[in-house]
Amino acid sequence: MHISAKDLAALIPTDFTLGVATAAFQIEGALTEDGRGPAGWDMFSAKDGAIVENHSPAVACDHYHRMPDDVALMKQLGVDSYRFSLSWSRIQPNGSGPVNPAGLAFYDRLLDELLANGISPMLTLYHWDTPLALDDAGGWMNRDTAYRLAEFAAIAAAAYGDRVARWCTINEPATVTTNGYTLGLHSPGEALMLNALPTVHHQLLGHGLAMQALRAAGVPGEVGMTNVYSPMVPNSINPLDKISAGLMDLAQNRLYADPVLTGKYPDLIRAAKFFGSFDHPDEDMDIISQPLDFYGLNYYMPTKVAVGPGEGAVPASMAEAMGSDLSAAGNGATPFHVKPWPEADITSYGWPVKPEYMRVALKEMAERYPNLPPVIITEGGASFEDIIVRDKSTNTTFIPDERRLKYLSDHIQSALQATAPGGEAEAIELRGYYVWSLMDNFEWSAGYNQPFGLLHVNRETLERTPKASYFWFQELIEERNLAAAAGAAVAQAASGEPDDVAVPSAAEVPDDGVTTSGASA
Ligand code: BGC
């Protein structure tokens, strides 16, 4: 069982955002419309075998044409904030140079629609869909891409700066490097192994330069970036497993978090010879480690690590779900490997469901980075195959996704408890949780086979159907609003204000703004 929505709501502090997240390439479709230029992902996913069952992103969720309806579903859900990303090549078809007015206009409409519905926008500049022209010039192997991202940030700041409450420069550079350049599972499909290291530095530099551009434009919104974090757990007490987990932690977590939060790459990485392959000016580190208004953390699962190449870098079932047997790269080539977690509940991706490790993640972050800015969980969620139940008598559809609902409830609870006074990560000021994802979408190399949505999307009709998890999240937000209104009434009474000053109930929250405790921006 999971905690009741009411009891969970009681744990939510004031100024905590409850939101939902998506990314442009995963939902928009309309890849050739209104002057959008191609992205590297367009080409990658057109390659035979690159995506599970050769699913195509051409239509995705057709959000480009259904945006107002999707915003209406968010309004009905009651979220404080929506995290979305820009399609870079929709706005700047070649990744540099002229801007496409029709592309800019789409996000103008989206922002206006969100604000008209009282939903605070969180905008991610870069969520993996690099313009093809830049990929052709080397993508993130090329230092110039970082400067192009800064140019793009300046365009976005000028166009949207007045309306965006939170900016996220880049999303999960670790996944781009690992899946895109190390193992070749994602666009641009390079399997460069250790030679992929320059893509780490160039993405982080891109983040820093984009931040400078946003600050120079004077955007009033908060600015931060998002890293994924997975606690690395040794498979056994074998010291070599422990060392392996430590190396994996360096390669997947600290390689990306240390530079941003401390201005230094981890010592071991700096000492390693291969690091010489991307010598960089010292000033880069100042740019990368500029103060952030918030640190975005995506948490999905812990990772169990064992020494040796195993049967491949990741378990066969996980690789298969991602559309690869990893025979091109990773198999036998890595000094350690990821183990399945046999005793754990697993998602349909094969990811272990371990909400207690959300607490570990936050504790490790708090211990490692004493100057951590406020943290927002910018993504969390689970893919499970959904069962669609139809009631013929009323012609209604119901999707009882109890496992997703429980995943979300347990993880939000863990995050809140760990960061509450007395919790193991109490030093962290936790500002919000965004559910991945608003709707089932194009899950990169897994195509449409890994549904993460609160909304089911019918692949033939594209009709959206709220799942049980949607209704649960709606209830959680309502309970949170009621608790906040009650808290405000108590505070008012205690301050000796006259009794007749009305405190709006959740039901009376005006349409033009989010006035609950969750609206931080
Ligand atoms: C990414 C999303 C992705 C999700 C589930 C995150 O790594 O930011 O784009 O869909 O995980 O795999």
mmCIF file of N, CA, C and O in Angstrom, residues 71-79 119 466 470-471 474 478:
data_model
loop_
_atom_site.group_PDB
_atom_site.id
_atom_site.type_symbol
_atom_site.label_atom_id
_atom_site.label_comp_id
_atom_site.label_asym_id
_atom_site.label_seq_id
_atom_site.Cartn_x
_atom_site.Cartn_y
_atom_site.Cartn_z
ATOM 1 N N VAL A 71 -2.928 21.430 -22.673
ATOM 2 C CA VAL A 71 -2.864 22.383 -21.560
ATOM 3 C C VAL A 71 -4.157 22.289 -20.739
ATOM 4 O O VAL A 71 -4.131 22.337 -19.502
ATOM 5 N N ALA A 72 -5.282 22.103 -21.423
ATOM 6 C CA ALA A 72 -6.557 21.977 -20.693
ATOM 7 C C ALA A 72 -6.515 20.753 -19.763
ATOM 8 O O ALA A 72 -7.019 20.805 -18.631
ATOM 9 N N LEU A 73 -5.893 19.684 -20.233
ATOM 10 C CA LEU A 73 -5.792 18.487 -19.376
ATOM 11 C C LEU A 73 -4.883 18.749 -18.170
ATOM 12 O O LEU A 73 -5.081 18.186 -17.095
ATOM 13 N N MET A 74 -3.880 19.597 -18.359
ATOM 14 C CA MET A 74 -3.014 19.961 -17.224
ATOM 15 C C MET A 74 -3.760 20.846 -16.242
ATOM 16 O O MET A 74 -3.597 20.742 -15.027
ATOM 17 N N LYS A 75 -4.565 21.729 -16.785
ATOM 18 C CA LYS A 75 -5.369 22.624 -15.935
ATOM 19 C C LYS A 75 -6.320 21.785 -15.075
ATOM 20 O O LYS A 75 -6.456 21.998 -13.870
ATOM 21 N N GLN A 76 -6.949 20.818 -15.733
ATOM 22 C CA GLN A 76 -7.871 19.929 -15.015
ATOM 23 C C GLN A 76 -7.122 19.137 -13.936
ATOM 24 O O GLN A 76 -7.641 18.873 -12.860
ATOM 25 N N LEU A 77 -5.900 18.784 -14.253
ATOM 26 C CA LEU A 77 -5.079 18.044 -13.292
ATOM 27 C C LEU A 77 -4.734 18.935 -12.097
ATOM 28 O O LEU A 77 -4.625 18.457 -10.963
ATOM 29 N N GLY A 78 -4.577 20.220 -12.367
ATOM 30 C CA GLY A 78 -4.338 21.173 -11.280
ATOM 31 C C GLY A 78 -2.881 21.473 -11.001
ATOM 32 O O GLY A 78 -2.558 22.091 -9.987
ATOM 33 N N VAL A 79 -1.967 21.050 -11.889
ATOM 34 C CA VAL A 79 -0.536 21.230 -11.598
ATOM 35 C C VAL A 79 -0.142 22.699 -11.466
ATOM 36 O O VAL A 79 -0.714 23.580 -12.095
ATOM 37 N N ILE A 119 -0.771 28.027 -15.054
ATOM 38 C CA ILE A 119 0.300 27.023 -14.942
ATOM 39 C C ILE A 119 1.636 27.714 -15.191
ATOM 40 O O ILE A 119 1.836 28.365 -16.219
ATOM 41 N N PRO A 466 -7.128 9.839 -19.216
ATOM 42 C CA PRO A 466 -6.480 9.898 -17.905
ATOM 43 C C PRO A 466 -6.425 8.517 -17.258
ATOM 44 O O PRO A 466 -7.398 7.765 -17.282
ATOM 45 N N TYR A 470 -3.334 9.736 -12.907
ATOM 46 C CA TYR A 470 -3.724 11.136 -13.159
ATOM 47 C C TYR A 470 -4.703 11.582 -12.067
ATOM 48 O O TYR A 470 -4.541 12.655 -11.472
ATOM 49 N N PHE A 471 -5.696 10.740 -11.810
ATOM 50 C CA PHE A 471 -6.707 11.117 -10.804
ATOM 51 C C PHE A 471 -6.089 11.175 -9.405
ATOM 52 O O PHE A 471 -6.450 12.001 -8.584
ATOM 53 N N GLN A 474 -4.165 14.395 -9.181
ATOM 54 C CA GLN A 474 -5.156 15.467 -9.047
ATOM 55 C C GLN A 474 -5.629 15.579 -7.589
ATOM 56 O O GLN A 474 -5.712 16.663 -7.019
ATOM 57 N N GLU A 478 -5.196 18.615 -4.903
ATOM 58 C CA GLU A 478 -6.360 19.194 -4.200
ATOM 59 C C GLU A 478 -6.162 19.157 -2.687
ATOM 60 O O GLU A 478 -6.425 20.139 -1.992
#
